Amino acid sequence: MTLPGSPFLAYRGPDLFLDDVRLSGLVREHGSPLYVYSRRAMLAALAPYQKALKDRAHLICYAIKANSNLAVLQTFAQAGCGFDIVSAGELARVQAAGGDTSKVVFSGVGKTRAEMKLGIEAGVRCFNVESTAELEVLSEVASGLGRQARVSVRVNPDVDAGTHPYISTGLKGNKFGIAHEEALATYKRAASLPGLDVVGIDCHIGSQITEVAPYLDALDRVLDLVEAIEAAGVTIHHMDLGGGLGITYTDETPPAADVLIGQLLQRIDARGHGHREILFEPGRSLVGNAGVLLTEVLFLKPGEQKNFCVVDAAMNDLMRPALYEAYMGIVNAHQRADAAQQVWDVVGPVCESGDWLGRDRTLAVQAGDVLAVLSAGAYGMTMASNYNTRGRAAELMVDGDQVWVIRERETVSDLFRLEHRIA
Ligand SMILES: *Cc1c(COP(=O)(O)O)cnc(C)c1O
């Protein structure tokens, strides 16, 4: 049986291993549900980005929101990465993980003054600004500190990345970025503000993109803008082409990162922009297929119309199926020869009909088995909540046969630690 995505995840005999670690054994030792990530798989996903960019000035800024565990950030920091952040909380995580804040780009459509101040004080490399109003406020905050904030304007190239509407960000009518037609005026305004130092341009057109074409379309529009902006006397040092490269959840065939970047660089060079520093902000493509969510089967509930396989992980642990109707592979961590294959809806214990992890999955399964939800390294734990007063899962990192607990399981008392009864 072939599993999507990661060569680091494979059956050895009947047992599923991530690196050299048997996954069903981890649940016995650390409980369920349990997120497990492979450091090797993350670094292997980073390698094609590094390889494609090695001969030019570049910075790969891992988009923290995909998976923000400190050990994950530490892994990318040690590999030389910068970070794409969207909140002061994520900035604090970079610092706690030992990351270099001068390699941080600060994105997001709604930064507060307090966040701007923290970013400037931490010396972030650049603010990716998403509106004229934000430019004005950022200039004010920087001037108040006697500083200049380095900025790049996030432009909305109005290209269709062909993804789910909730994860597409590069179309008109979308809350992100500044419309292509307004970009030049916005740059002129930015250059005139005393607290700002214009250093770059950026775009990010969506997520789970599986084609090269939308990237090339967006790049062409960005290059048109760079030429117009520089003709108006404002220098653009770097171009940040965002993140968004897709991964294989089931049968998607996204381009390899080095193939995508190779084509982008070719276009950049052909249009005479080869001297500019290039930034990328990959999230999902660096971590998605490096992780699994392990969950124990509580009960089998066969029915007239549907068979339900009730597991102890739920939408609060992994929201993608409930939120986007996303498909995630689900396999038994120990393949059974002693149970018949049947079609199951894999559902969690939360009191919502939307609480399912997989529909119509063919599995040979018994109560007590450990299932692995695949491709769960991105937008899994970072979107987890405490709905139904459920503590969030523990997280482990593996590398070879080494195992580290990188986040402990939340206890019930953690969950209402900040609450008070009234008199
Ligand atoms: C979410 C996000 C990313 C990362 O997107 P992926 O699809 O995970 O690669 C990069 N840049 C910005 C501005 C984002 O909001």
Tab-separated table of C-alpha atoms and ligand atoms in Angstrom:
chain	number	residue	atom	x	y	z
A	1	MET	CA	0.000	0.000	0.000
A	2	THR	CA	1.360	3.420	-0.949
A	3	LEU	CA	0.744	6.360	1.318
A	4	PRO	CA	0.482	9.887	0.016
A	5	GLY	CA	3.171	12.433	0.491
A	6	SER	CA	6.009	11.272	2.624
A	7	PRO	CA	8.667	8.654	2.003
A	8	PHE	CA	9.251	8.775	5.766
A	9	LEU	CA	5.885	7.141	6.467
A	10	ALA	CA	5.658	3.486	5.484
A	11	TYR	CA	4.525	0.053	6.592
A	12	ARG	CA	7.116	-2.412	7.801
A	13	GLY	CA	5.225	-5.664	7.863
A	14	PRO	CA	1.808	-4.848	9.312
A	15	ASP	CA	3.008	-1.834	11.307
A	16	LEU	CA	3.082	1.792	10.219
A	17	PHE	CA	6.347	3.605	10.956
A	18	LEU	CA	7.234	7.280	10.816
A	19	ASP	CA	11.007	7.337	10.384
A	20	ASP	CA	12.086	4.365	12.513
A	21	VAL	CA	9.320	4.679	15.073
A	22	ARG	CA	6.363	2.307	15.254
A	23	LEU	CA	3.314	4.549	15.554
A	24	SER	CA	0.937	2.256	17.437
A	25	GLY	CA	3.558	1.937	20.181
A	26	LEU	CA	3.616	5.718	20.670
A	27	VAL	CA	-0.058	5.790	21.587
A	28	ARG	CA	0.482	3.100	24.198
A	29	GLU	CA	3.206	5.208	25.769
A	30	HIS	CA	1.901	8.762	25.281
A	31	GLY	CA	-1.856	8.372	24.995
A	32	SER	CA	-4.332	9.397	22.322
A	33	PRO	CA	-4.987	11.531	20.358
A	34	LEU	CA	-1.404	12.307	19.486
A	35	TYR	CA	0.296	14.418	16.835
A	36	VAL	CA	3.619	13.052	15.586
A	37	TYR	CA	5.994	14.904	13.256
A	38	SER	CA	9.195	13.791	11.550
A	39	ARG	CA	12.091	16.229	11.654
A	40	ARG	CA	13.689	14.455	8.707
A	41	ALA	CA	10.532	14.838	6.650
A	42	MET	CA	10.427	18.571	7.387
A	43	LEU	CA	14.036	19.084	6.390
A	44	ALA	CA	13.506	16.962	3.283
A	45	ALA	CA	10.579	19.198	2.319
A	46	LEU	CA	12.740	22.280	2.832
A	47	ALA	CA	15.649	20.938	0.753
A	48	PRO	CA	14.157	21.567	-2.725
A	49	TYR	CA	13.430	25.187	-1.770
A	50	GLN	CA	17.015	25.638	-0.614
A	51	LYS	CA	18.453	23.866	-3.634
A	52	ALA	CA	16.459	25.932	-6.135
A	53	LEU	CA	17.470	29.222	-4.473
A	54	LYS	CA	21.072	28.476	-3.520
A	55	ASP	CA	22.656	30.597	-6.241
A	56	ARG	CA	20.844	33.809	-5.461
A	57	ALA	CA	20.046	36.153	-2.634
A	58	HIS	CA	17.011	34.662	-0.944
A	59	LEU	CA	15.202	34.048	2.304
A	60	ILE	CA	12.788	31.213	3.009
A	61	CYS	CA	10.348	32.406	5.658
A	62	TYR	CA	8.475	29.453	7.144
A	63	ALA	CA	4.830	30.472	7.677
A	64	ILE	CA	4.386	29.739	11.353
A	65	LYS	CA	0.641	29.437	11.367
A	66	ALA	CA	0.856	26.057	9.626
A	67	ASN	CA	2.505	24.468	12.668
A	68	SER	CA	3.854	26.710	15.389
A	69	ASN	CA	5.320	24.250	17.896
A	70	LEU	CA	8.624	25.594	19.251
A	71	ALA	CA	10.518	22.469	18.220
A	72	VAL	CA	9.250	22.853	14.654
A	73	LEU	CA	10.360	26.501	14.608
A	74	GLN	CA	13.702	25.520	16.120
A	75	THR	CA	14.165	22.955	13.339
A	76	PHE	CA	13.630	25.558	10.633
A	77	ALA	CA	15.644	28.233	12.439
A	78	GLN	CA	18.614	25.865	12.657
A	79	ALA	CA	18.233	25.152	8.947
A	80	GLY	CA	18.677	28.871	8.250
A	81	CYS	CA	15.068	29.842	7.677
A	82	GLY	CA	13.349	33.076	8.502
A	83	PHE	CA	9.698	33.195	9.486
A	84	ASP	CA	6.425	34.626	8.255
A	85	ILE	CA	4.352	35.718	11.233
A	86	VAL	CA	0.839	37.093	11.576
A	87	SER	CA	0.690	38.090	15.251
A	88	ALA	CA	2.762	39.204	18.215
A	89	GLY	CA	2.185	35.739	19.637
A	90	GLU	CA	3.982	34.208	16.680
A	91	LEU	CA	6.803	36.737	17.092
A	92	ALA	CA	7.209	35.589	20.696
A	93	ARG	CA	7.345	32.002	19.471
A	94	VAL	CA	10.212	32.849	17.090
A	95	GLN	CA	12.108	34.368	20.009
A	96	ALA	CA	11.346	31.437	22.322
A	97	ALA	CA	12.491	28.971	19.655
A	98	GLY	CA	15.821	30.760	19.188
A	99	GLY	CA	14.924	32.137	15.750
A	100	ASP	CA	16.456	35.265	14.256
A	101	THR	CA	13.925	38.134	14.338
A	102	SER	CA	15.875	39.999	11.658
A	103	LYS	CA	14.685	37.252	9.309
A	104	VAL	CA	11.010	37.753	10.172
A	105	VAL	CA	8.389	39.153	7.829
A	106	PHE	CA	5.273	40.365	9.620
A	107	SER	CA	2.132	39.677	7.554
A	108	GLY	CA	-1.550	40.020	8.348
A	109	VAL	CA	-4.457	42.268	7.503
A	110	GLY	CA	-5.115	43.508	11.038
A	111	LYS	CA	-1.975	44.302	13.010
A	112	THR	CA	-2.542	46.286	16.210
A	113	ARG	CA	-0.395	49.247	17.244
A	114	ALA	CA	0.992	47.122	20.062
A	115	GLU	CA	2.002	44.426	17.576
A	116	MET	CA	3.635	46.980	15.291
A	117	LYS	CA	5.643	48.326	18.205
A	118	LEU	CA	6.790	44.849	19.252
A	119	GLY	CA	7.759	44.059	15.661
A	120	ILE	CA	9.791	47.239	15.270
A	121	GLU	CA	11.513	46.746	18.631
A	122	ALA	CA	12.365	43.155	17.712
A	123	GLY	CA	13.943	44.424	14.474
A	124	VAL	CA	11.794	42.409	12.105
A	125	ARG	CA	13.058	42.455	8.592
A	126	CYS	CA	9.888	43.803	7.042
A	127	PHE	CA	6.185	44.468	7.566
A	128	ASN	CA	3.977	43.178	4.781
A	129	VAL	CA	1.373	45.924	4.751
A	130	GLU	CA	-2.130	45.277	3.492
A	131	SER	CA	-3.863	48.687	3.409
A	132	THR	CA	-3.186	52.411	3.161
A	133	ALA	CA	-4.650	52.880	6.624
A	134	GLU	CA	-2.131	50.392	7.997
A	135	LEU	CA	0.726	52.287	6.298
A	136	GLU	CA	-0.294	55.515	8.025
A	137	VAL	CA	-0.552	53.904	11.452
A	138	LEU	CA	2.706	51.982	11.066
A	139	SER	CA	4.527	55.190	10.092
A	140	GLU	CA	3.092	56.906	13.153
A	141	VAL	CA	4.097	54.078	15.487
A	142	ALA	CA	7.625	53.906	14.036
A	143	SER	CA	8.080	57.675	14.210
A	144	GLY	CA	6.928	57.590	17.832
A	145	LEU	CA	9.795	55.195	18.521
A	146	GLY	CA	12.241	57.377	16.586
A	147	ARG	CA	12.572	54.604	14.027
A	148	GLN	CA	11.667	53.688	10.486
A	149	ALA	CA	9.758	50.491	9.778
A	150	ARG	CA	10.811	48.539	6.701
A	151	VAL	CA	7.768	47.793	4.562
A	152	SER	CA	6.618	45.828	1.611
A	153	VAL	CA	3.106	46.241	0.234
A	154	ARG	CA	1.080	43.108	-0.246
A	155	VAL	CA	-0.499	43.423	-3.646
A	156	ASN	CA	-3.488	41.464	-4.765
A	157	PRO	CA	-2.694	40.308	-8.298
A	158	ASP	CA	-6.300	39.223	-8.989
A	159	VAL	CA	-5.426	35.724	-10.172
A	160	ASP	CA	-7.472	32.626	-9.481
A	161	ALA	CA	-5.379	30.053	-7.674
A	162	GLY	CA	-8.086	27.450	-8.243
A	163	THR	CA	-8.381	26.404	-4.617
A	164	HIS	CA	-11.149	26.253	-2.013
A	165	PRO	CA	-12.788	29.714	-1.614
A	166	TYR	CA	-11.743	29.854	2.045
A	167	ILE	CA	-8.063	29.405	1.208
A	168	SER	CA	-7.904	31.533	-1.935
A	169	THR	CA	-6.560	34.992	-1.233
A	170	GLY	CA	-5.440	36.498	-4.557
A	171	LEU	CA	-8.770	37.479	-6.096
A	172	LYS	CA	-10.551	40.805	-6.105
A	173	GLY	CA	-13.299	40.881	-3.537
A	174	ASN	CA	-10.970	39.262	-1.066
A	175	LYS	CA	-9.981	41.002	2.157
A	176	PHE	CA	-6.230	40.527	1.539
A	177	GLY	CA	-3.752	42.883	-0.066
A	178	ILE	CA	-4.019	46.056	-2.080
A	179	ALA	CA	-5.716	45.985	-5.471
A	180	HIS	CA	-3.362	45.900	-8.403
A	181	GLU	CA	-4.727	49.228	-9.737
A	182	GLU	CA	-4.078	51.004	-6.441
A	183	ALA	CA	-0.610	49.610	-5.844
A	184	LEU	CA	1.385	52.386	-7.505
A	185	ALA	CA	-0.434	55.140	-5.591
A	186	THR	CA	0.032	53.167	-2.386
A	187	TYR	CA	3.791	52.882	-2.968
A	188	LYS	CA	4.061	56.618	-3.612
A	189	ARG	CA	2.208	57.274	-0.377
A	190	ALA	CA	4.412	54.795	1.530
A	191	ALA	CA	7.579	56.431	0.192
A	192	SER	CA	6.356	59.822	1.410
A	193	LEU	CA	5.705	58.749	4.999
A	194	PRO	CA	8.484	59.617	7.452
A	195	GLY	CA	8.302	56.438	9.541
A	196	LEU	CA	8.584	54.020	6.633
A	197	ASP	CA	11.404	52.586	4.554
A	198	VAL	CA	10.082	50.847	1.427
A	199	VAL	CA	12.100	47.681	0.778
A	200	GLY	CA	9.975	45.206	-1.126
A	201	ILE	CA	6.785	43.935	-2.671
A	202	ASP	CA	4.854	40.822	-1.812
A	203	CYS	CA	1.913	38.695	-2.798
A	204	HIS	CA	0.355	35.507	-1.510
A	205	ILE	CA	-2.395	34.153	-3.711
A	206	GLY	CA	-3.803	31.278	-1.704
A	207	SER	CA	-3.108	27.885	-0.262
A	208	GLN	CA	-3.015	24.265	-1.443
A	209	ILE	CA	-2.167	25.458	-4.967
A	210	THR	CA	-1.345	22.527	-7.237
A	211	GLU	CA	-0.474	24.307	-10.501
A	212	VAL	CA	2.444	26.466	-11.640
A	213	ALA	CA	0.294	28.723	-13.847
A	214	PRO	CA	-1.310	30.881	-11.103
A	215	TYR	CA	2.152	31.598	-9.674
A	216	LEU	CA	3.461	32.679	-13.076
A	217	ASP	CA	0.405	34.875	-13.644
A	218	ALA	CA	0.854	36.505	-10.239
A	219	LEU	CA	4.586	36.941	-10.837
A	220	ASP	CA	3.982	38.713	-14.153
A	221	ARG	CA	1.638	41.153	-12.478
A	222	VAL	CA	4.112	41.745	-9.649
A	223	LEU	CA	6.915	42.384	-12.156
A	224	ASP	CA	4.687	44.856	-14.061
A	225	LEU	CA	4.152	46.679	-10.781
A	226	VAL	CA	7.823	46.640	-9.809
A	227	GLU	CA	8.661	48.258	-13.133
A	228	ALA	CA	5.982	50.930	-12.684
A	229	ILE	CA	6.963	51.601	-9.058
A	230	GLU	CA	10.657	51.931	-9.849
A	231	ALA	CA	9.845	54.182	-12.822
A	232	ALA	CA	8.135	56.409	-10.241
A	233	GLY	CA	11.373	56.577	-8.260
A	234	VAL	CA	10.758	54.074	-5.459
A	235	THR	CA	13.355	51.294	-5.194
A	236	ILE	CA	12.202	47.716	-4.647
A	237	HIS	CA	14.910	45.468	-3.170
A	238	HIS	CA	13.112	42.194	-2.666
A	239	MET	CA	10.163	40.327	-4.111
A	240	ASP	CA	8.272	38.040	-1.754
A	241	LEU	CA	6.179	35.534	-3.696
A	242	GLY	CA	4.319	34.163	-0.666
A	243	GLY	CA	3.558	30.563	0.143
A	244	GLY	CA	0.683	28.374	-0.864
A	245	LEU	CA	2.289	25.401	-2.605
A	246	GLY	CA	-0.001	22.401	-2.210
A	247	ILE	CA	0.703	18.891	-0.963
A	248	THR	CA	-0.654	15.457	-1.804
A	249	TYR	CA	-3.544	14.563	0.485
A	250	THR	CA	-4.972	11.983	-1.892
A	251	ASP	CA	-4.343	12.237	-5.640
A	252	GLU	CA	-3.207	15.854	-6.056
A	253	THR	CA	-0.017	16.286	-8.056
A	254	PRO	CA	1.465	19.652	-7.057
A	255	PRO	CA	4.750	20.642	-8.692
A	256	ALA	CA	7.891	19.980	-6.644
A	257	ALA	CA	9.106	23.173	-4.983
A	258	ASP	CA	12.331	23.219	-7.019
A	259	VAL	CA	10.405	22.819	-10.280
A	260	LEU	CA	8.038	25.649	-9.362
A	261	ILE	CA	10.855	27.935	-8.247
A	262	GLY	CA	12.955	27.058	-11.287
A	263	GLN	CA	10.150	28.262	-13.544
A	264	LEU	CA	9.613	31.417	-11.506
A	265	LEU	CA	13.314	32.287	-11.545
A	266	GLN	CA	13.446	31.712	-15.275
A	267	ARG	CA	10.633	34.224	-15.770
A	268	ILE	CA	12.253	36.678	-13.361
A	269	ASP	CA	15.567	36.468	-15.207
A	270	ALA	CA	13.925	36.671	-18.632
A	271	ARG	CA	12.297	39.921	-17.615
A	272	GLY	CA	15.550	41.373	-16.301
A	273	HIS	CA	14.861	41.179	-12.561
A	274	GLY	CA	17.442	38.546	-11.674
A	275	HIS	CA	19.340	40.846	-9.313
A	276	ARG	CA	16.510	41.092	-6.785
A	277	GLU	CA	16.416	39.126	-3.564
A	278	ILE	CA	13.635	36.544	-3.573
A	279	LEU	CA	11.554	35.577	-0.545
A	280	PHE	CA	9.090	32.732	-0.147
A	281	GLU	CA	6.676	32.058	2.712
A	282	PRO	CA	5.912	28.320	2.563
A	283	GLY	CA	3.864	26.745	5.321
A	284	ARG	CA	1.855	23.654	4.426
A	285	SER	CA	4.405	22.318	1.921
A	286	LEU	CA	7.134	22.192	4.597
A	287	VAL	CA	5.190	20.420	7.334
A	288	GLY	CA	1.911	18.977	6.025
A	289	ASN	CA	3.156	15.570	5.030
A	290	ALA	CA	5.690	15.411	7.844
A	291	GLY	CA	3.007	14.701	10.432
A	292	VAL	CA	0.165	12.390	11.380
A	293	LEU	CA	-2.576	12.510	13.959
A	294	LEU	CA	-2.930	9.215	15.808
A	295	THR	CA	-6.293	8.348	17.295
A	296	GLU	CA	-7.695	5.299	19.041
A	297	VAL	CA	-10.903	3.617	17.912
A	298	LEU	CA	-13.437	3.762	20.752
A	299	PHE	CA	-16.426	1.953	19.260
A	300	LEU	CA	-17.668	0.494	16.036
A	301	LYS	CA	-21.253	1.399	15.325
A	302	PRO	CA	-22.475	-0.407	12.237
A	303	GLY	CA	-25.854	0.810	10.932
A	304	GLU	CA	-28.431	0.304	8.254
A	305	GLN	CA	-27.333	3.268	6.135
A	306	LYS	CA	-23.892	4.044	7.485
A	307	ASN	CA	-21.214	2.396	9.531
A	308	PHE	CA	-19.608	4.684	12.070
A	309	CYS	CA	-16.129	4.220	13.427
A	310	VAL	CA	-16.035	6.394	16.548
A	311	VAL	CA	-12.523	7.565	17.443
A	312	ASP	CA	-11.180	9.677	20.296
A	313	ALA	CA	-9.930	12.526	18.067
A	314	ALA	CA	-12.456	15.091	16.939
A	315	MET	CA	-12.979	18.322	15.027
A	316	ASN	CA	-11.468	20.220	17.936
A	317	ASP	CA	-8.197	18.318	17.363
A	318	LEU	CA	-8.238	18.518	13.573
A	319	MET	CA	-10.573	21.020	12.015
A	320	ARG	CA	-9.800	20.725	8.316
A	321	PRO	CA	-12.495	18.151	7.449
A	322	ALA	CA	-15.229	20.063	9.333
A	323	LEU	CA	-14.050	23.487	8.113
A	324	TYR	CA	-13.203	22.832	4.463
A	325	GLU	CA	-14.687	19.365	3.920
A	326	ALA	CA	-11.042	18.485	3.413
A	327	TYR	CA	-10.047	14.934	2.567
A	328	MET	CA	-7.324	13.465	4.748
A	329	GLY	CA	-6.067	9.918	4.356
A	330	ILE	CA	-6.878	7.558	7.224
A	331	VAL	CA	-5.160	4.202	7.698
A	332	ASN	CA	-4.844	1.602	10.414
A	333	ALA	CA	-1.468	1.890	12.168
A	334	HIS	CA	-1.472	-1.909	12.398
A	335	GLN	CA	-2.893	-3.614	9.346
A	336	ARG	CA	-5.280	-6.377	10.316
A	337	ALA	CA	-5.582	-9.652	8.542
A	338	ASP	CA	-8.271	-10.790	11.025
A	339	ALA	CA	-11.004	-8.218	10.273
A	340	ALA	CA	-12.942	-7.720	7.047
A	341	GLN	CA	-12.625	-4.480	5.131
A	342	GLN	CA	-15.763	-2.378	5.459
A	343	VAL	CA	-16.768	1.144	4.590
A	344	TRP	CA	-16.800	3.481	7.577
A	345	ASP	CA	-17.432	7.104	8.420
A	346	VAL	CA	-14.675	7.971	10.886
A	347	VAL	CA	-16.227	10.356	13.412
A	348	GLY	CA	-15.257	11.984	16.698
A	349	PRO	CA	-17.113	12.368	20.001
A	350	VAL	CA	-18.000	16.073	19.636
A	351	CYS	CA	-21.680	17.011	19.594
A	352	GLU	CA	-21.822	18.307	15.990
A	353	SER	CA	-22.795	16.476	12.822
A	354	GLY	CA	-19.833	18.210	11.205
A	355	ASP	CA	-17.549	16.292	13.524
A	356	TRP	CA	-16.089	13.780	11.124
A	357	LEU	CA	-12.518	13.052	10.084
A	358	GLY	CA	-13.254	10.925	7.039
A	359	ARG	CA	-16.287	9.690	5.116
A	360	ASP	CA	-16.768	6.397	3.309
A	361	ARG	CA	-13.350	5.002	4.153
A	362	THR	CA	-12.570	1.381	3.521
A	363	LEU	CA	-10.835	0.032	6.600
A	364	ALA	CA	-10.295	-3.250	8.388
A	365	VAL	CA	-10.678	-2.052	11.934
A	366	GLN	CA	-11.574	-3.149	15.474
A	367	ALA	CA	-12.226	-1.211	18.686
A	368	GLY	CA	-8.907	-0.380	20.345
A	369	ASP	CA	-7.012	-0.010	17.067
A	370	VAL	CA	-4.900	3.067	16.406
A	371	LEU	CA	-5.726	4.959	13.221
A	372	ALA	CA	-3.356	7.437	11.604
A	373	VAL	CA	-4.838	10.526	9.972
A	374	LEU	CA	-2.298	11.428	7.309
A	375	SER	CA	-0.909	14.783	6.143
A	376	ALA	CA	-1.836	16.303	9.499
A	377	GLY	CA	1.394	18.238	10.073
A	378	ALA	CA	-0.054	21.524	8.769
A	379	TYR	CA	-3.122	23.376	10.029
A	380	GLY	CA	-3.791	20.554	12.484
A	381	MET	CA	-2.653	21.388	15.982
A	382	THR	CA	-2.515	25.130	15.241
A	383	MET	CA	-6.258	25.174	14.582
A	384	ALA	CA	-7.139	22.935	17.544
A	385	SER	CA	-9.578	24.206	20.152
A	386	ASN	CA	-10.984	23.144	23.497
A	387	TYR	CA	-14.561	22.737	22.260
A	388	ASN	CA	-16.520	20.320	24.471
A	389	THR	CA	-13.885	20.974	27.185
A	390	ARG	CA	-11.479	18.622	25.508
A	391	GLY	CA	-7.815	19.108	26.258
A	392	ARG	CA	-5.607	19.487	23.232
A	393	ALA	CA	-3.504	16.556	22.074
A	394	ALA	CA	0.150	16.002	22.929
A	395	GLU	CA	2.760	16.466	20.193
A	396	LEU	CA	5.868	14.391	19.532
A	397	MET	CA	8.828	14.888	17.210
A	398	VAL	CA	10.722	11.910	15.853
A	399	ASP	CA	14.027	11.658	14.018
A	400	GLY	CA	15.279	8.197	13.162
A	401	ASP	CA	14.408	6.184	16.266
A	402	GLN	CA	14.571	9.192	18.584
A	403	VAL	CA	11.336	10.513	20.104
A	404	TRP	CA	10.821	13.839	21.863
A	405	VAL	CA	7.693	15.090	23.618
A	406	ILE	CA	7.398	18.594	22.183
A	407	ARG	CA	4.101	19.502	23.767
A	408	GLU	CA	2.434	17.839	26.697
A	409	ARG	CA	-1.197	16.861	26.674
A	410	GLU	CA	-3.460	19.532	28.163
A	411	THR	CA	-5.091	18.554	31.416
A	412	VAL	CA	-8.642	19.391	32.402
A	413	SER	CA	-7.443	21.853	35.038
A	414	ASP	CA	-5.466	23.684	32.308
A	415	LEU	CA	-8.750	24.248	30.554
A	416	PHE	CA	-10.424	26.384	33.200
A	417	ARG	CA	-7.342	27.827	34.830
A	418	LEU	CA	-8.249	31.359	33.698
A	419	GLU	CA	-11.928	31.179	34.665
A	420	HIS	CA	-13.639	32.411	37.831
A	421	ARG	CA	-16.858	31.660	39.577
A	422	ILE	CA	-18.854	34.749	40.573
A	423	ALA	CA	-19.548	35.714	44.165
B	1	LIG	C1	-0.865	31.292	5.402
B	1	LIG	C2	0.119	32.139	4.722
B	1	LIG	C3	1.262	31.576	4.153
B	1	LIG	C4	1.515	30.082	4.103
B	1	LIG	O1	0.594	29.436	3.273
B	1	LIG	P1	0.763	27.865	2.948
B	1	LIG	O2	-0.392	27.573	2.070
B	1	LIG	O3	0.682	27.153	4.247
B	1	LIG	O4	2.070	27.690	2.278
B	1	LIG	C5	2.196	32.428	3.606
B	1	LIG	N1	2.017	33.779	3.610
B	1	LIG	C6	0.922	34.348	4.137
B	1	LIG	C7	0.781	35.819	4.108
B	1	LIG	C8	-0.063	33.559	4.708
B	1	LIG	O5	-1.150	34.133	5.225
